PDB file of C-alpha atoms in Angstrom:
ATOM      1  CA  UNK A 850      31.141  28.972   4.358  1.00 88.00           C
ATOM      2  CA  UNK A 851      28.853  30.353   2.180  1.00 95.00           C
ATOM      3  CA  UNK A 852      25.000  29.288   1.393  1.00 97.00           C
ATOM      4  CA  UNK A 853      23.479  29.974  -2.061  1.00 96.00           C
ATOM      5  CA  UNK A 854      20.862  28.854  -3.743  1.00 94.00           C
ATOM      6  CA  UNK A 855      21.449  24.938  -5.475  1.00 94.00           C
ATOM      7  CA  UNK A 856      21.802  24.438  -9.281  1.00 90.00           C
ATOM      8  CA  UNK A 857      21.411  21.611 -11.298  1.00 88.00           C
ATOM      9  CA  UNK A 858      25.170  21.127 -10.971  1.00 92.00           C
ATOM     10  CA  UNK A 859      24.505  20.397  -7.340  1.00 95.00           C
ATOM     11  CA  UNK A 860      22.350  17.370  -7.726  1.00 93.00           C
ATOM     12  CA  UNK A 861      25.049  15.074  -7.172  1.00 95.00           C
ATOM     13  CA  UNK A 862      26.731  16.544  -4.039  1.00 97.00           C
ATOM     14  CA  UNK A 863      22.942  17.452  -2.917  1.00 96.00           C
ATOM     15  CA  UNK A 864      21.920  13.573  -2.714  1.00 95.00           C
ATOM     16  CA  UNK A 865      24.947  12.819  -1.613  1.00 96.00           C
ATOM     17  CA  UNK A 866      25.182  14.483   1.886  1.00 97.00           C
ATOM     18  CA  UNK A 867      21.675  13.427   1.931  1.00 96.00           C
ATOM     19  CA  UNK A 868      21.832   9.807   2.148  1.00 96.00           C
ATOM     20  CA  UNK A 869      25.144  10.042   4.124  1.00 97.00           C
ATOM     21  CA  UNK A 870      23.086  11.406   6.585  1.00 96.00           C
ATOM     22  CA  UNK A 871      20.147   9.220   6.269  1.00 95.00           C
ATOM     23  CA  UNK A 872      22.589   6.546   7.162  1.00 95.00           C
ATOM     24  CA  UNK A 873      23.859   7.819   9.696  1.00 95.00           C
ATOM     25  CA  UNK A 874      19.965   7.635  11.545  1.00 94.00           C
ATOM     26  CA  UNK A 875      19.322   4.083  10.084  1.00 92.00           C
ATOM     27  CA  UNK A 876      17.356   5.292   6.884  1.00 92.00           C
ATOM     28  CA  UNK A 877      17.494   4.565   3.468  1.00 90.00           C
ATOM     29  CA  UNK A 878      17.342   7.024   0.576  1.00 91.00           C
ATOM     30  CA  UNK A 879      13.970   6.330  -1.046  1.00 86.00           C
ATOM     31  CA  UNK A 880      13.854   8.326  -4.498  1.00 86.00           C
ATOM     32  CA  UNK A 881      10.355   6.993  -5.114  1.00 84.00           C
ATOM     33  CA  UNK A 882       9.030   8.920  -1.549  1.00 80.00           C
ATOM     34  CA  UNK A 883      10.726  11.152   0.592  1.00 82.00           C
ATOM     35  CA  UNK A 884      13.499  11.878  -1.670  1.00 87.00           C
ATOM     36  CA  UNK A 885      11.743  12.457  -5.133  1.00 86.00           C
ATOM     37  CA  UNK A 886      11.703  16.012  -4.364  1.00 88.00           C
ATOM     38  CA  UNK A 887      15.929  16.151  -4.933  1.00 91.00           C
ATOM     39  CA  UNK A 888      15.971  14.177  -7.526  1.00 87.00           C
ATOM     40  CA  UNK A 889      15.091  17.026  -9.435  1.00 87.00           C
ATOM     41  CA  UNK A 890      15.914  20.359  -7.801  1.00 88.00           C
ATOM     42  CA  UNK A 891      15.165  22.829 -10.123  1.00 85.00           C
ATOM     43  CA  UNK A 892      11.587  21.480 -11.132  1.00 86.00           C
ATOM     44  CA  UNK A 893      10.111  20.625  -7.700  1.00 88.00           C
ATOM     45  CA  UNK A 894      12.194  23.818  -5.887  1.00 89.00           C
ATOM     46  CA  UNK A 895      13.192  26.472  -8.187  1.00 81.00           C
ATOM     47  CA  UNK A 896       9.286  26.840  -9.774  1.00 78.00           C
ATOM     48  CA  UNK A 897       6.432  27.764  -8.062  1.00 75.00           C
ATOM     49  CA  UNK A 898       7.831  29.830  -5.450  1.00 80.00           C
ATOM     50  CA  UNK A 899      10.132  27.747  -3.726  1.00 90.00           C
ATOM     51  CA  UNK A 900      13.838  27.550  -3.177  1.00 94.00           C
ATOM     52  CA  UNK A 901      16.420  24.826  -2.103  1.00 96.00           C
ATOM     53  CA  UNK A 902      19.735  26.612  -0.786  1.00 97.00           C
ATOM     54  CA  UNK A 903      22.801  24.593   0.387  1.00 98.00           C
ATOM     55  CA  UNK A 904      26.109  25.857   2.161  1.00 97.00           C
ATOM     56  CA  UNK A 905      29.472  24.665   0.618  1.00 97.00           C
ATOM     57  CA  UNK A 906      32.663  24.925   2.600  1.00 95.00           C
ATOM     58  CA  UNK A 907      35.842  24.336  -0.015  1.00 94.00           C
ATOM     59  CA  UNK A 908      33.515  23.830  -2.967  1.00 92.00           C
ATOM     60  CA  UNK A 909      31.848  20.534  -1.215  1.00 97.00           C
ATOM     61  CA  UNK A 910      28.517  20.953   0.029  1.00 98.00           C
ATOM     62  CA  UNK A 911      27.954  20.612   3.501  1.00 98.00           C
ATOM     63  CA  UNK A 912      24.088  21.717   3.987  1.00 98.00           C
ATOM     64  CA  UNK A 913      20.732  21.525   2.707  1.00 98.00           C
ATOM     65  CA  UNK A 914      17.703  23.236   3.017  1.00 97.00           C
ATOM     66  CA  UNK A 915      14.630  23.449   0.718  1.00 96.00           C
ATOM     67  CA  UNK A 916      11.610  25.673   1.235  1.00 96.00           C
ATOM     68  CA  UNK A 917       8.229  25.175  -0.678  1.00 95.00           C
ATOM     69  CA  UNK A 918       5.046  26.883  -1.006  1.00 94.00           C
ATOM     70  CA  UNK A 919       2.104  25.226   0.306  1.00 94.00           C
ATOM     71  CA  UNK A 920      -0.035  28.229  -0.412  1.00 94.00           C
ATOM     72  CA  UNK A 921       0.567  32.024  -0.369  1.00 92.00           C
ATOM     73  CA  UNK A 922       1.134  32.349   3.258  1.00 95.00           C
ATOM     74  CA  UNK A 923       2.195  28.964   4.700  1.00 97.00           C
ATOM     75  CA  UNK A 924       5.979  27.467   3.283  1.00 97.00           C
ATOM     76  CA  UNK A 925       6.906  24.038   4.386  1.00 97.00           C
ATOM     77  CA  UNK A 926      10.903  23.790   5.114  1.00 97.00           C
ATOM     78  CA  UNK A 927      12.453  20.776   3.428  1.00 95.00           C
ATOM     79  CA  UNK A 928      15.426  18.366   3.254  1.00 95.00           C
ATOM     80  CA  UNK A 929      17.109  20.292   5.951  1.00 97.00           C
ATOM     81  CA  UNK A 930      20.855  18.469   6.537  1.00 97.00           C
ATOM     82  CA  UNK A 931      24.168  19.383   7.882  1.00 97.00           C
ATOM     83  CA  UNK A 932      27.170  17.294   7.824  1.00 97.00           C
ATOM     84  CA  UNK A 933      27.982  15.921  10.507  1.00 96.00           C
ATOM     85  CA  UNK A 934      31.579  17.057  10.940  1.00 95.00           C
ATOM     86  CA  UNK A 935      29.897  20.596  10.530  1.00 96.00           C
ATOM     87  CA  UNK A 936      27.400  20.391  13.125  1.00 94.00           C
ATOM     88  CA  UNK A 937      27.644  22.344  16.135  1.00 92.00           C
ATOM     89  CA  UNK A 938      29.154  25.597  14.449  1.00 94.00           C
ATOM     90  CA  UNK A 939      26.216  27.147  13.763  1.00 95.00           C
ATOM     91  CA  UNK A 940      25.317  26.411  10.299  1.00 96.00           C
ATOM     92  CA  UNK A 941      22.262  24.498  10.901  1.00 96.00           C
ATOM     93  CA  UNK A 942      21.183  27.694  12.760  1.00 97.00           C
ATOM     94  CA  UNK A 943      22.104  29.773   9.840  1.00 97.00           C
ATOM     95  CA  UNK A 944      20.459  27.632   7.089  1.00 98.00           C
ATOM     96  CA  UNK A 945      17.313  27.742   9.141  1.00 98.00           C
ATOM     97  CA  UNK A 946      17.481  31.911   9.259  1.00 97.00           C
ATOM     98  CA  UNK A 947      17.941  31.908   5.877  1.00 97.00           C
ATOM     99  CA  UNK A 948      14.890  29.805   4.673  1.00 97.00           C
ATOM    100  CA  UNK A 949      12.904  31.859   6.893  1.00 97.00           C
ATOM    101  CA  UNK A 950      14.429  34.882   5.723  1.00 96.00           C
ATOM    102  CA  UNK A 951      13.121  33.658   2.155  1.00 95.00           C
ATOM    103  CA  UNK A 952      10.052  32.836   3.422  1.00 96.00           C
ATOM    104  CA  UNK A 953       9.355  36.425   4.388  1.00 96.00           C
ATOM    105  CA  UNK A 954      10.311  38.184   1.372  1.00 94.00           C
ATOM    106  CA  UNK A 955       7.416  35.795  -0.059  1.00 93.00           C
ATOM    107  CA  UNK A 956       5.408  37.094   1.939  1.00 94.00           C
ATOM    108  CA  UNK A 957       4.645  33.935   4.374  1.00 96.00           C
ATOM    109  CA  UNK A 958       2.653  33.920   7.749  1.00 97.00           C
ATOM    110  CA  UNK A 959       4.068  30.441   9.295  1.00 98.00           C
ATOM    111  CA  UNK A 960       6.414  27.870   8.214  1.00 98.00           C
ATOM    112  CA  UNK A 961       5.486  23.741   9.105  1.00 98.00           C
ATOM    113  CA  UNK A 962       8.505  21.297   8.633  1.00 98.00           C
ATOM    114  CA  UNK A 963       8.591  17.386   9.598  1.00 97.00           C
ATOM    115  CA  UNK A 964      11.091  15.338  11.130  1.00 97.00           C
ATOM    116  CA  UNK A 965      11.904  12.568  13.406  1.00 96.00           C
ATOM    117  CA  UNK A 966      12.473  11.683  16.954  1.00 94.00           C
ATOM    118  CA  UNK A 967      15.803  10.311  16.045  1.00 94.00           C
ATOM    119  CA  UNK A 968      17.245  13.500  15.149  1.00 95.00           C
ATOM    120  CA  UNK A 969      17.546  15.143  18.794  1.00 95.00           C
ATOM    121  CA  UNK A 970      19.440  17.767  17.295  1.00 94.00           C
ATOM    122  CA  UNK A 971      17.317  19.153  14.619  1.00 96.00           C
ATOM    123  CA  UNK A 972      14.356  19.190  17.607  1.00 97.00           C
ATOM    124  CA  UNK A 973      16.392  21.223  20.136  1.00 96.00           C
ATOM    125  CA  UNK A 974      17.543  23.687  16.632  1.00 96.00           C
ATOM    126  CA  UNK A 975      13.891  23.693  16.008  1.00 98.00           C
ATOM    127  CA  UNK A 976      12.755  24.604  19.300  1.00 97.00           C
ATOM    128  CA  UNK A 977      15.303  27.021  19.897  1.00 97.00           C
ATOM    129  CA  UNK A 978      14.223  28.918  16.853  1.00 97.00           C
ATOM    130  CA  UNK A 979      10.884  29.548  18.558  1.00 97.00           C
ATOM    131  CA  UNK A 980       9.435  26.123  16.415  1.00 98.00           C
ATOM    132  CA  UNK A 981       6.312  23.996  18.340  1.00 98.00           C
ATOM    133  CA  UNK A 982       5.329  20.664  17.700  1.00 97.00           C
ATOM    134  CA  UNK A 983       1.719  20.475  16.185  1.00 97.00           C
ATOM    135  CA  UNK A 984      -0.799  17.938  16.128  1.00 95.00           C
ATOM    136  CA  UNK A 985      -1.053  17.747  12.308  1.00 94.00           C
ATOM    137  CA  UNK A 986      -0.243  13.937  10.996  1.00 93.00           C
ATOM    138  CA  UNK A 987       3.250  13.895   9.067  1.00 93.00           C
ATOM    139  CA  UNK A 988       3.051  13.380   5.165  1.00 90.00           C
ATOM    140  CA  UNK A 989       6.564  11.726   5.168  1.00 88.00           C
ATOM    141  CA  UNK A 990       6.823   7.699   6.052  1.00 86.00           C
ATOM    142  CA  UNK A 991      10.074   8.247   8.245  1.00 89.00           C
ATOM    143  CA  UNK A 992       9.109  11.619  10.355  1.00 93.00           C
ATOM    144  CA  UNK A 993       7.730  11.483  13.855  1.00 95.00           C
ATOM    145  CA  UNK A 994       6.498  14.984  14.082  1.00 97.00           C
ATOM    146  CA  UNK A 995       5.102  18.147  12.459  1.00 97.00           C
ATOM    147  CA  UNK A 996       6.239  21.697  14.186  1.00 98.00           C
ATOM    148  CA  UNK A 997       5.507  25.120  13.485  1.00 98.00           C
ATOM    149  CA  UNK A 998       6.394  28.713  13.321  1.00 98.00           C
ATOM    150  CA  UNK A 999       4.987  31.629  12.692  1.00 97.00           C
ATOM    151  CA  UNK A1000       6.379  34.320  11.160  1.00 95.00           C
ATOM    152  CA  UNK A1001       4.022  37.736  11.528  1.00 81.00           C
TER     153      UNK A1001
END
């Protein structure tokens, strides 16, 4: 397996996983909201100092992970999936190290992400990874929850 950063050419296999695993917690892919930030990769994640990397495993892509800059020391970690017949090996855990390995090298202080009660897994990742819930409202319609870390 092998993460790099996400091209145009991923787009496809990028929404994809996505809304496979939307479905799979009882969402729905909503390009207007949450998801207008993959509907474009390269403009919302590739400029301004962000990044969007994804894992493939036999050329399919089988993770997502975006990182964007919220200002010149805080990143916000984004659209952070894993297949579900690839969870539990570690690759969540590895996508996660590598965002924050990004967000570094840029020179950031703390990352924030969002998500939802639903996805036990993410939490306990999340936690693990030395991640705290915060008080600070959510800015996505389907997460639960706001956590921090911080780097320095």
């Amino acid at each position: 397996m092998k993460i790099r950063r996400a091209t145009y050419q991923d787009s496809e296999q990028i929404i994809s996983l996505v809304k496979k695993v939307l479905n799979e917690f009882g969402f729905t892919y909503d390009q207007k909201t949450s998801e207008a930030d993959i509907e474009d990769i390269e403009a919302t994640y590739l400029t301004d100092n962000g990044t969007f990397l994804v894992c493939t495993y036999k050329n399919k892509i089988v993770a997502t992970g975006g990182l964007l800059e919220i200002n010149k020391t805080i990143y916000k970690v984004r659209k952070m999936y894993v297949d579900k017949e690839h969870r539990g090996t570690g690759l969540g855990k590895r996508m996660l190290a590598s965002l924050e390995g990004e967000a570094i090298r840029r020179g950031a202080a703390q990352l924030i992400l969002e998500t939802t009660d639903q996805m036990k897994a993410a939490i306990n990742l999340y936690l693990g990874s030395g991640y705290a819930v915060t008080s600070t409202p959510t800015a996505s319609p389907r997460c639960t929850m706001t956590m921090a870390k911080n780097l320095k």
